[in-house]
PDB file of C-alpha atoms (C1' of nucleotides) in Angstrom:
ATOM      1  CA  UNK N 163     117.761 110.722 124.952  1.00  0.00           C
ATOM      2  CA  UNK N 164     115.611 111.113 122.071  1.00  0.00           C
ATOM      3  CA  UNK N 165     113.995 114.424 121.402  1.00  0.00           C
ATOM      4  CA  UNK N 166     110.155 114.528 123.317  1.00  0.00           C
ATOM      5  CA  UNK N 167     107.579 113.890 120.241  1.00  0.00           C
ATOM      6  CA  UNK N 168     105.775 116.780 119.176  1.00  0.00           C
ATOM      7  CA  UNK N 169     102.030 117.541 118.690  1.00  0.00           C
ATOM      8  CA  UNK N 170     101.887 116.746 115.594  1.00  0.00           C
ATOM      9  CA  UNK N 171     103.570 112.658 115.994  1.00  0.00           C
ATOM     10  CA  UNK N 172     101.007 112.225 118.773  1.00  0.00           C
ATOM     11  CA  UNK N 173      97.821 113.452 116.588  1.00  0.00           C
ATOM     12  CA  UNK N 174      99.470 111.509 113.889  1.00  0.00           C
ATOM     13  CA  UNK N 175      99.595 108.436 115.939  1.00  0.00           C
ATOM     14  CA  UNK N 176      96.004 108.837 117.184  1.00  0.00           C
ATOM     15  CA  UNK N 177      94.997 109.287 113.116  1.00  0.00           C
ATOM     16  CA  UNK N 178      96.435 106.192 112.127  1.00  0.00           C
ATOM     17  CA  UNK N 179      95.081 104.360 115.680  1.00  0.00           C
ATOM     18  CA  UNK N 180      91.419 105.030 114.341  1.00  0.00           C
ATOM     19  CA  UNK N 181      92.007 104.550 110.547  1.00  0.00           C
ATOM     20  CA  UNK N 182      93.457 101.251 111.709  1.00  0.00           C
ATOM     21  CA  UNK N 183      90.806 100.175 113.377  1.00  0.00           C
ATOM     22  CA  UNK N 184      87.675 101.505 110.698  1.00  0.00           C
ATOM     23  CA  UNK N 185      85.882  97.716 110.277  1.00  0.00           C
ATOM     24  CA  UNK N 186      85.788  96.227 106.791  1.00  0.00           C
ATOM     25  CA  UNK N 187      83.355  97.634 104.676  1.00  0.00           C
ATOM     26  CA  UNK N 188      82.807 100.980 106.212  1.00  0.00           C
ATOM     27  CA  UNK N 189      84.383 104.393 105.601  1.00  0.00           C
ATOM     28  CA  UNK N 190      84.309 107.196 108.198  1.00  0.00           C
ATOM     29  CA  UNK N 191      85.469 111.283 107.338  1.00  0.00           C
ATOM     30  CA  UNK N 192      88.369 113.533 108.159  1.00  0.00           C
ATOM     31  CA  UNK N 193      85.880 115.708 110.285  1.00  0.00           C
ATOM     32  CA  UNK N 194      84.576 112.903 112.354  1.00  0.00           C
ATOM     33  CA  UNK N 195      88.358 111.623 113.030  1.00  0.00           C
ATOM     34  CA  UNK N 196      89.066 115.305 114.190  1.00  0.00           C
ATOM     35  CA  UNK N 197      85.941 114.903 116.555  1.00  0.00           C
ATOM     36  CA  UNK N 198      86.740 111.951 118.336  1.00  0.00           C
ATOM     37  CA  UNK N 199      90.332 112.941 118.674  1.00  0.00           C
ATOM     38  CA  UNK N 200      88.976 116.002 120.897  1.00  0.00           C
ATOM     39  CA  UNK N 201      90.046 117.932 118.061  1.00  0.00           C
ATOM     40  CA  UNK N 202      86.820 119.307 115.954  1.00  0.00           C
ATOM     41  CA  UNK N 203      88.255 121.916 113.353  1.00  0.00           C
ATOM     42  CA  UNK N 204      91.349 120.001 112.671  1.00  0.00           C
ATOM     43  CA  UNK N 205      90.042 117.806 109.466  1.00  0.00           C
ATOM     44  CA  UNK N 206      92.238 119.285 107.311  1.00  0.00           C
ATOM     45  CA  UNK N 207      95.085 118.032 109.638  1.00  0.00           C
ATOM     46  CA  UNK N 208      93.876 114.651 109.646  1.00  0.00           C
ATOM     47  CA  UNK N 209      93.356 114.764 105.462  1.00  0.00           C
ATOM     48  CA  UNK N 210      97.174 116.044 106.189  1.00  0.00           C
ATOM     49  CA  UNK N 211      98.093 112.760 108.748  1.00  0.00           C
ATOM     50  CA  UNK N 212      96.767 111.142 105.735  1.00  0.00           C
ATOM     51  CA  UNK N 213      98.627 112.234 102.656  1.00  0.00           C
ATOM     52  CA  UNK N 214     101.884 111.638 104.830  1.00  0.00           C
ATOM     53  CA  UNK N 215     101.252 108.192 105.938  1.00  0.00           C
ATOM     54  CA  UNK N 216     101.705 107.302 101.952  1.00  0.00           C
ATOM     55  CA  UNK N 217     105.333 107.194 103.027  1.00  0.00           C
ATOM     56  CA  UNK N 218     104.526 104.887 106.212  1.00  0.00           C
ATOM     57  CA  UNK N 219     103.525 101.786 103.824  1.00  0.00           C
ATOM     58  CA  UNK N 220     104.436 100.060 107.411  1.00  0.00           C
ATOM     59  CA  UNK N 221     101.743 100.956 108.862  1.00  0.00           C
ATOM     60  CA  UNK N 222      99.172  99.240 106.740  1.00  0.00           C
ATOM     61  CA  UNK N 223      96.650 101.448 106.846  1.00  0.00           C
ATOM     62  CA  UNK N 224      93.127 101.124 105.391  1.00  0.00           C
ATOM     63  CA  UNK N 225      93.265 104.834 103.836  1.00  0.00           C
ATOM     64  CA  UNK N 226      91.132 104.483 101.053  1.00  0.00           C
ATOM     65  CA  UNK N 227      88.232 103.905 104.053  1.00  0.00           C
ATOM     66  CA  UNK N 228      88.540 107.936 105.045  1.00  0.00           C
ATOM     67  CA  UNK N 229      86.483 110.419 102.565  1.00  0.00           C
ATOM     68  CA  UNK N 230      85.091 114.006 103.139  1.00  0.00           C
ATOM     69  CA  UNK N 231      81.761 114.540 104.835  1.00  0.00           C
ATOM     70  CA  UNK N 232      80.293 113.726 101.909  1.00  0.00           C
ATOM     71  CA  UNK N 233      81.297 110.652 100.683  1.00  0.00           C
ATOM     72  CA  UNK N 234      83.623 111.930  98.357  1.00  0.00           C
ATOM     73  CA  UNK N 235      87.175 110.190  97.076  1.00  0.00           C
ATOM     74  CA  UNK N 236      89.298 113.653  97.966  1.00  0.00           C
ATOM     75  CA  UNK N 237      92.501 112.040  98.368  1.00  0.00           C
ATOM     76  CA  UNK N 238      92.449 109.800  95.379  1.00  0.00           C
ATOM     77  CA  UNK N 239      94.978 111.463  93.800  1.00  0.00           C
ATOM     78  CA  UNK N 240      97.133 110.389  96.527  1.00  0.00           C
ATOM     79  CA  UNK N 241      97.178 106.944  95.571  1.00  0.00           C
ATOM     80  CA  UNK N 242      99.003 105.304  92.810  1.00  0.00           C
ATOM     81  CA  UNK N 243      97.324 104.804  90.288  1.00  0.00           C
ATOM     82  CA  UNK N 244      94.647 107.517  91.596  1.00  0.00           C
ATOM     83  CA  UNK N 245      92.141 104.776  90.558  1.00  0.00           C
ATOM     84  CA  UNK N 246      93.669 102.192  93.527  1.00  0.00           C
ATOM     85  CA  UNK N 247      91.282 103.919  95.874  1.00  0.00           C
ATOM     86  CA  UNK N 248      88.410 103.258  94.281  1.00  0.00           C
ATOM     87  CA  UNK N 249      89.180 100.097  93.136  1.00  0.00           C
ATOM     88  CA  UNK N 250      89.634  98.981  96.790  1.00  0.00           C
ATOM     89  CA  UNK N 251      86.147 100.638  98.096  1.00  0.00           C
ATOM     90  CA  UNK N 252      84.910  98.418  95.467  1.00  0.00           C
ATOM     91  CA  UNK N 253      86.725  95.354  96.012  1.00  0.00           C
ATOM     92  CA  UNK N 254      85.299  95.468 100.316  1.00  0.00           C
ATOM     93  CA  UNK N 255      81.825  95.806  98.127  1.00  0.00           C
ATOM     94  CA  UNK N 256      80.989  99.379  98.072  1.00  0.00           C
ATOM     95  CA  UNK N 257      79.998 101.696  94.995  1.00  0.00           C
ATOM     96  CA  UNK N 258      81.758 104.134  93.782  1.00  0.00           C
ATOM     97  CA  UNK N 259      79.732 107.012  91.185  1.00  0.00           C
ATOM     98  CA  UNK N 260      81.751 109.951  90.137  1.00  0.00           C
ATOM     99  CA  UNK N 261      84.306 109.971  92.598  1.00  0.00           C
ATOM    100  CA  UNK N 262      81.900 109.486  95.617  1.00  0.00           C
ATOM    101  CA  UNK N 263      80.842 106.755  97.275  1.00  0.00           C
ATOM    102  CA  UNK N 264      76.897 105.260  96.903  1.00  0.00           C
ATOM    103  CA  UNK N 265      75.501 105.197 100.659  1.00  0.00           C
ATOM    104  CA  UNK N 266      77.849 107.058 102.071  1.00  0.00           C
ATOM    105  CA  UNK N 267      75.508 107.569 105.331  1.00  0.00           C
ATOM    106  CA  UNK N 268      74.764 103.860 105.418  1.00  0.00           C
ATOM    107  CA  UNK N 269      78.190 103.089 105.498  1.00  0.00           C
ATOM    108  CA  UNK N 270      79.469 105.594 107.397  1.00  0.00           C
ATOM    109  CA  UNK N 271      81.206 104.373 110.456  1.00  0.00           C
ATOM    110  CA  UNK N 272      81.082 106.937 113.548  1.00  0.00           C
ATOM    111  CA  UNK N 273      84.314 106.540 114.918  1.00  0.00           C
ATOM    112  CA  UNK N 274      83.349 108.721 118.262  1.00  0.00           C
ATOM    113  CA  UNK N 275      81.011 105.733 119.057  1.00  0.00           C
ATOM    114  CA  UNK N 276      84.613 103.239 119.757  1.00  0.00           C
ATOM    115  CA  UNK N 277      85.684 105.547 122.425  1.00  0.00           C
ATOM    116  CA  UNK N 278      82.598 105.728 124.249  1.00  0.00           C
ATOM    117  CA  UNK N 279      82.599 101.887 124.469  1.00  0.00           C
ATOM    118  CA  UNK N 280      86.044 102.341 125.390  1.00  0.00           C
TER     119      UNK N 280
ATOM    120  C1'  DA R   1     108.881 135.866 110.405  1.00  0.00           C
ATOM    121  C1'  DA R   2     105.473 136.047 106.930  1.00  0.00           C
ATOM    122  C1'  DT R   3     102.804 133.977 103.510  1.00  0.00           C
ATOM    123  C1'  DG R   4     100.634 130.426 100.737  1.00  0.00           C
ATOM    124  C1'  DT R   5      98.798 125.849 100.501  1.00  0.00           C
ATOM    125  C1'  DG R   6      95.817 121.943 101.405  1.00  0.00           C
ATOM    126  C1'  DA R   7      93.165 113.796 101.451  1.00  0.00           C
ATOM    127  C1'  DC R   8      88.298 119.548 105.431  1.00  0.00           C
ATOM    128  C1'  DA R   9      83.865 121.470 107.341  1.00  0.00           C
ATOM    129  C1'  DC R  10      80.357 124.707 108.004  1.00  0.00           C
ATOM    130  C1'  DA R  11      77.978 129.240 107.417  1.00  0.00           C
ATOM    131  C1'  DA R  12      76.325 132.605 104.583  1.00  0.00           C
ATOM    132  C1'  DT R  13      74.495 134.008 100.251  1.00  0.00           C
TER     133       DT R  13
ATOM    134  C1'  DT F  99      69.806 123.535  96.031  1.00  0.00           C
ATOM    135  C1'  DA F 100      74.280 125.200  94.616  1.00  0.00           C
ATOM    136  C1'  DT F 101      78.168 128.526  95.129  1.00  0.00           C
ATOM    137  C1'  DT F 102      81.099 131.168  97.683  1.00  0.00           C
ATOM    138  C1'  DG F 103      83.326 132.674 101.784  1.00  0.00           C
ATOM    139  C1'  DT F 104      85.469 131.884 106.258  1.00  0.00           C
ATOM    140  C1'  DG F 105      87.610 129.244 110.048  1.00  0.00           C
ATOM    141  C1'  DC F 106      90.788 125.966 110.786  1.00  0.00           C
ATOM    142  C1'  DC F 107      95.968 124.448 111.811  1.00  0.00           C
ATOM    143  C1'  DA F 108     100.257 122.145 110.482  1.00  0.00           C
ATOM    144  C1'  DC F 109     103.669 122.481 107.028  1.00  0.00           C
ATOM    145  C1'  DA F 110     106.645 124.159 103.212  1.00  0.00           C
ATOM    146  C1'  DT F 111     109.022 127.994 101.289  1.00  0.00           C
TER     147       DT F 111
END
DNA sequence: AATGTGACACAAT
DNA sequence: TATTGTGCCACAT
């Protein structure tokens, strides 16, 4: 029998659930990922769920769409070429000024929202 | 086992 | 308003 997962591939798995799911042309934050995981204090876990999935090119995630709370491009140096993030913010029509992104609240996608619908 | 390091966030100054 | 400090928690060494 396989070894039961540990904490860490569950929160993982419930990362990448909501990254998958962040609609086109909106970004959302580490912080409010931790939130609506039950999980408020954990952002830098879910910046960490996020370097590591660089090695899960399976999964297809949209991880350019998660910034810090304010807008900013924090794990663009996690990307190859660093400028691929920003380049792909631009491409689903956003704008990108010094490494943060123009109307960041506008576009800010609350992904807390999806699991009250739920 | 202990310590240092972050794709973070918030409080205090 | 802008810095600086502190809490946070999994992971690497």
């Amino acid at each position: 029998m396989p070894k039961k997962n540990t904490e860490r591939d569950n929160f993982y798995a419930d990362v990448y659930a909501i990254v998958r799911v962040i609609p086109l042309g909106r970004v959302t934050s580490y912080g409010a990922i931790a939130k609506a995981l039950n999980r408020p204090g954990a952002a830098r876990i879910v910046g960490y769920a996020m370097r590591a999935s660089i090695h899960r090119p399976e999964l297809q995630l949209p991880a350019h769409r998660v910034l810090n709370r304010k807008g900013v491009l924090t794990g663009k140096n996690s990307f190859s070429p660093p400028g691929e993030m920003q380049r792909r913010l631009e491409q689903e029509g956003h704008v990108v000024e010094n490494d943060a992104l123009k109307d960041f609240e506008a576009r800010f996608w609350n992904p807390g929202l999806e699991l009250e619908v739920r």
